[in-house]
Backbone as a printed PyTorch tensor [residue, N CA C, xyz], in Angstrom:
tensor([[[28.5180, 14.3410, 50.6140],
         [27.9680, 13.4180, 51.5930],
         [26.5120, 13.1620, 51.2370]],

        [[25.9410, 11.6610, 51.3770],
         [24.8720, 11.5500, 50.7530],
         [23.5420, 11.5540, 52.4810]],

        [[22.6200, 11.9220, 51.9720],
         [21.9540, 12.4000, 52.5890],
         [21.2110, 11.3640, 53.9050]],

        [[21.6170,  9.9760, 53.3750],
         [20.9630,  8.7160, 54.1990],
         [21.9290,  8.8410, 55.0000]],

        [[23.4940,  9.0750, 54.5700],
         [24.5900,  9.3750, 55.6410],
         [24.6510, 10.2460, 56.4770]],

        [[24.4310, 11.4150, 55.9520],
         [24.4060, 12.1580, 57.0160],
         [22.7330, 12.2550, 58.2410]],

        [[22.2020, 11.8640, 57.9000],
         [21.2130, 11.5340, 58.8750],
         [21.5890, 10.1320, 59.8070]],

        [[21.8750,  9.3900, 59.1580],
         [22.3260,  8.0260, 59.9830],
         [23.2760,  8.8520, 61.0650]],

        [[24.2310,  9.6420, 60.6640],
         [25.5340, 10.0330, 61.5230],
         [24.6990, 11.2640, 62.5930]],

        [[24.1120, 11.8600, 62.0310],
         [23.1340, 13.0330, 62.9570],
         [22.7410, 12.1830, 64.0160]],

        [[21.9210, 11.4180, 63.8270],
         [21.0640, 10.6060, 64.9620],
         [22.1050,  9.7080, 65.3120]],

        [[23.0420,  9.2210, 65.4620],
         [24.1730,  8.0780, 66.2620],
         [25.0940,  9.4120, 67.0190]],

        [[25.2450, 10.7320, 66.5320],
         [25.6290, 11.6510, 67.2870],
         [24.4990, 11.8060, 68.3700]],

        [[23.2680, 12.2340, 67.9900],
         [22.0650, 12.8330, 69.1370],
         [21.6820, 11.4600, 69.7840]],

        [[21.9520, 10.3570, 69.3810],
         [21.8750,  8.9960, 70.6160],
         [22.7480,  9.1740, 71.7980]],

        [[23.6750,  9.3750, 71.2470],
         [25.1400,  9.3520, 72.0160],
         [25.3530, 10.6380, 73.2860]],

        [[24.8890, 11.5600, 72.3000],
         [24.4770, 12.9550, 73.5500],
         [23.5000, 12.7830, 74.6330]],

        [[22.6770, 11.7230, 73.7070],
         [21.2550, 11.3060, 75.4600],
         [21.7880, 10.2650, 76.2130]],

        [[23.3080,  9.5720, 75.4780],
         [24.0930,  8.4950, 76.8460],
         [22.6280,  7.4970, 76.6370]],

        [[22.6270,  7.1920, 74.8560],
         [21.6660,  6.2890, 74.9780],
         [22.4260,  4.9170, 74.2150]],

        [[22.6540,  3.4500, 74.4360],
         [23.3550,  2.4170, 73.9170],
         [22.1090,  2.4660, 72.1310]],

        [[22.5440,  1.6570, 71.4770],
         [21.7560,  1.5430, 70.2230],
         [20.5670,  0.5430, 70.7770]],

        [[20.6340, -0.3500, 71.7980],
         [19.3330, -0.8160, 72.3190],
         [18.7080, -0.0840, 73.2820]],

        [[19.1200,  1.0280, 73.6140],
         [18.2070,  1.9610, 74.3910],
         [17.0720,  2.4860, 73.4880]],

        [[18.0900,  3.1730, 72.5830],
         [16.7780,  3.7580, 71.5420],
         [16.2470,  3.0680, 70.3670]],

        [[16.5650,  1.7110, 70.5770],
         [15.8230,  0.8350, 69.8120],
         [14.7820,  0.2160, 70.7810]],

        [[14.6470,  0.3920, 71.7840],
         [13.4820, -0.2290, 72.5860],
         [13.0800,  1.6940, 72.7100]],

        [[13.0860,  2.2730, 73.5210],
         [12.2020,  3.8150, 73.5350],
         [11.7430,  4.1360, 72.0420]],

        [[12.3000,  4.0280, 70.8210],
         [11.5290,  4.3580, 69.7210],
         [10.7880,  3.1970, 68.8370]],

        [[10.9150,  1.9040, 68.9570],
         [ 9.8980,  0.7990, 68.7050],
         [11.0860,  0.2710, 66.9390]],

        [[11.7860,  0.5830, 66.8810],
         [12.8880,  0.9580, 65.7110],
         [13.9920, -0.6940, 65.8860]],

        [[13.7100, -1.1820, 65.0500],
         [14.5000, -2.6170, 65.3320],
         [15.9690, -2.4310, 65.5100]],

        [[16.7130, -2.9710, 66.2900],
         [18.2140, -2.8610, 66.4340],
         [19.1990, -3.2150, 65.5070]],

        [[18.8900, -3.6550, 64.2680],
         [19.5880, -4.0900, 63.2970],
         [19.1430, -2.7050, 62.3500]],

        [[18.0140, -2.2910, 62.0850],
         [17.5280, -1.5700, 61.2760],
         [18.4450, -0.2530, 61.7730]],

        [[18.2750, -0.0020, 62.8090],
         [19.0450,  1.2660, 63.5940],
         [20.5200,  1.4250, 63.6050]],

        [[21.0540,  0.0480, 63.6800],
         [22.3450, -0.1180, 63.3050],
         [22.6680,  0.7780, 61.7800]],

        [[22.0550, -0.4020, 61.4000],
         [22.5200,  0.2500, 59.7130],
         [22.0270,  1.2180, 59.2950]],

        [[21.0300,  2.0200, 59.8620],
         [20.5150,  3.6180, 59.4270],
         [21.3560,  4.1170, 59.7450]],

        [[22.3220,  3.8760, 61.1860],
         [23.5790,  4.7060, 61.7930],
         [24.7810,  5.2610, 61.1510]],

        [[24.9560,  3.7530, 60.2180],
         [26.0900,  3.4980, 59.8470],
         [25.9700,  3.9050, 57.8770]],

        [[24.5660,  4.7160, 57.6270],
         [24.3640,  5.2850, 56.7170],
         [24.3010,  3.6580, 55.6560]],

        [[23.5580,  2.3900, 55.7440],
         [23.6750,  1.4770, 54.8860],
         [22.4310,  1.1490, 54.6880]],

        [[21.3280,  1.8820, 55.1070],
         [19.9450,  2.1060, 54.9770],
         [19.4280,  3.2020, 55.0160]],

        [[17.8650,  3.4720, 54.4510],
         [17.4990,  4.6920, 54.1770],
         [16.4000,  4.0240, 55.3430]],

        [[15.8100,  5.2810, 55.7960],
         [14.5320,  4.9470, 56.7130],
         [13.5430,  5.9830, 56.2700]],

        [[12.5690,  5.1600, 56.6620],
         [10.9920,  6.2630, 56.6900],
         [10.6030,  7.1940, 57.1500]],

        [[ 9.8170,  8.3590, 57.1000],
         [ 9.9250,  9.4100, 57.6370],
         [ 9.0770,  8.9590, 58.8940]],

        [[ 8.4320,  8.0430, 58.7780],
         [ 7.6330,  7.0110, 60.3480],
         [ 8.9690,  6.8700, 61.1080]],

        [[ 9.7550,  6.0270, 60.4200],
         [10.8220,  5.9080, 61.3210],
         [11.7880,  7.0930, 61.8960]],

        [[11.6780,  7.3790, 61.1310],
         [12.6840,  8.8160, 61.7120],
         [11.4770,  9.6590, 62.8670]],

        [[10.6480,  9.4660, 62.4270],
         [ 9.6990, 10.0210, 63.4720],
         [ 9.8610,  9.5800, 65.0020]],

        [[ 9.6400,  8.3560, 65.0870],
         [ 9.8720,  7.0980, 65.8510],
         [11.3530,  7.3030, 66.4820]],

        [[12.2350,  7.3450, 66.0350],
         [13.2570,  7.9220, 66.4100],
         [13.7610,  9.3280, 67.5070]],

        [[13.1840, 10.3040, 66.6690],
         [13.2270, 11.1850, 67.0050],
         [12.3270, 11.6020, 68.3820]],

        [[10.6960, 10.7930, 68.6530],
         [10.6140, 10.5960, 69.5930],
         [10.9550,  9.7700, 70.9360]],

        [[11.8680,  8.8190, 70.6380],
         [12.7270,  8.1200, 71.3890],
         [13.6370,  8.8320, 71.8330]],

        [[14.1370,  9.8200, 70.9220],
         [15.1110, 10.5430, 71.5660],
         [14.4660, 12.0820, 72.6150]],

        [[13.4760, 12.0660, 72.2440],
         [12.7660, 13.2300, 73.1340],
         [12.9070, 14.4430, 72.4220]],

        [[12.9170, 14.5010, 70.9270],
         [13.1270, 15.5910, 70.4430],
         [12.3770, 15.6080, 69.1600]],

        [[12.6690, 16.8190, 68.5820],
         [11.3360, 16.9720, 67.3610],
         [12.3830, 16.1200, 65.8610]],

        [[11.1130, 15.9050, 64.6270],
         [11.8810, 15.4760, 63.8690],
         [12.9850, 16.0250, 63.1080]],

        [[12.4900, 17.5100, 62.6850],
         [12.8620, 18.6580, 62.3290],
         [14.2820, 18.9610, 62.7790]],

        [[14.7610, 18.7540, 64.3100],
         [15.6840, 18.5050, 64.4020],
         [17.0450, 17.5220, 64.2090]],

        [[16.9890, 16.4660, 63.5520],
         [17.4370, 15.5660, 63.2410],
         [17.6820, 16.0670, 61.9620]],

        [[17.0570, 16.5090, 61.1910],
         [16.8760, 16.8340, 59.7800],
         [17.7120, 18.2970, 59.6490]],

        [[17.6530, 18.8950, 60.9280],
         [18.1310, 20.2160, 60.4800],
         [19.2140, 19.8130, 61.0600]],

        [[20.0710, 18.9670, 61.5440],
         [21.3710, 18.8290, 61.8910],
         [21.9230, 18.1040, 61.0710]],

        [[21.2180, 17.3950, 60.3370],
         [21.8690, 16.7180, 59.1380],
         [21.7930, 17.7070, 58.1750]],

        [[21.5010, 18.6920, 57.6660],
         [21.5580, 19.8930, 56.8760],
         [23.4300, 20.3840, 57.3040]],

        [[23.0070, 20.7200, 58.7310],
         [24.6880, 21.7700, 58.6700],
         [25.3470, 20.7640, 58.8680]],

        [[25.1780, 19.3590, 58.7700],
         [26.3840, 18.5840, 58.5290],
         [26.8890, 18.4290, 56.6840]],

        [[25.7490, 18.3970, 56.0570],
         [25.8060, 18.0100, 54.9540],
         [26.5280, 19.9970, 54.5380]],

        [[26.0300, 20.6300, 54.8340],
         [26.6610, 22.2240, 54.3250],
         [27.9030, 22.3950, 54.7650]],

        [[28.5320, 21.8100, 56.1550],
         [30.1960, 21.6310, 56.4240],
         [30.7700, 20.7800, 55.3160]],

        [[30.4190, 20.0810, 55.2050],
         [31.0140, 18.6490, 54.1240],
         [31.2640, 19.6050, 52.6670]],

        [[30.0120, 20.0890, 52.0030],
         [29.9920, 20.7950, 51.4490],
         [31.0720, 21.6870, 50.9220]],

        [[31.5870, 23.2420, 51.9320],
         [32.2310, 24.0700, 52.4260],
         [33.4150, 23.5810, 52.2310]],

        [[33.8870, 22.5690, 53.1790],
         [35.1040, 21.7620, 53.3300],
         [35.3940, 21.3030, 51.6810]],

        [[34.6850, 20.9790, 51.0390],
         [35.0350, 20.3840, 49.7610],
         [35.6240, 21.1280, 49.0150]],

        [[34.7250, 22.7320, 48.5610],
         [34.7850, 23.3660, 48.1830],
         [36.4140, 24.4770, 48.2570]],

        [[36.5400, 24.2570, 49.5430],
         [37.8210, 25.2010, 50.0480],
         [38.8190, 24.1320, 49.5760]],

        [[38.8860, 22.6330, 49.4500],
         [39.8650, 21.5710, 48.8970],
         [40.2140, 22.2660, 47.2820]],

        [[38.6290, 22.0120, 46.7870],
         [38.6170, 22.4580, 45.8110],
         [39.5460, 23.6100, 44.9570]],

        [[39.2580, 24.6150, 45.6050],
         [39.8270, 26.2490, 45.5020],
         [41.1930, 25.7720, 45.4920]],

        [[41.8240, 25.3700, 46.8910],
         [42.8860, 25.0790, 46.8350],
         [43.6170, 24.1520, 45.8960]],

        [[42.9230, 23.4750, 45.0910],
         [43.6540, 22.4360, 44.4170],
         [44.1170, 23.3100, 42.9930]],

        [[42.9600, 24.3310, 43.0250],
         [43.0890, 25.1640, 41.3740],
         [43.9160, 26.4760, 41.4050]],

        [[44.6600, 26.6070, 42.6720],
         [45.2990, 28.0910, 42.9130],
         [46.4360, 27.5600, 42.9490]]])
């Protein structure tokens, strides 16, 4: 999983947990609604401004966004790996 993806998918998960629409937290973080779209949907990379921006829209630190896209990207990972194993046994 590439890393613009799994952050796009981190933050459209932690939107969704604050019961926020994609124009909620495109007006609370100053983050254009097209731009946010497609960061969501992993078809853009964003700035660490923006992710900043973000992350304070959502009321939370950046660090967190980043560290949830980590154990998403280390499940993906894991999961591959056990495909893997299994394909060679």
């Amino acid at each position: 999983m590439k890393l613009r993806t799994a952050m796009g998918h981190t933050t459209r998960i932690l939107r969704q947990q604050h019961d926020y629409t994609l124009r909620d937290l495109s007006v609370k973080s100053g983050v254009s609604l097209a731009h946010l779209s497609e960061f969501e949907r992993g078809q853009n990379e964003i700035s660490s401004e923006l992710l900043e921006a973000l992350a304070k829209g959502l009321g939370i630190k950046t660090s967190d966004i980043v560290l949830e896209a980590y154990r998403l990207i280390l499940r993906e990972e894991q999961r591959e790996a056990k495909r893997a194993s299994a394909r060679t046994n």
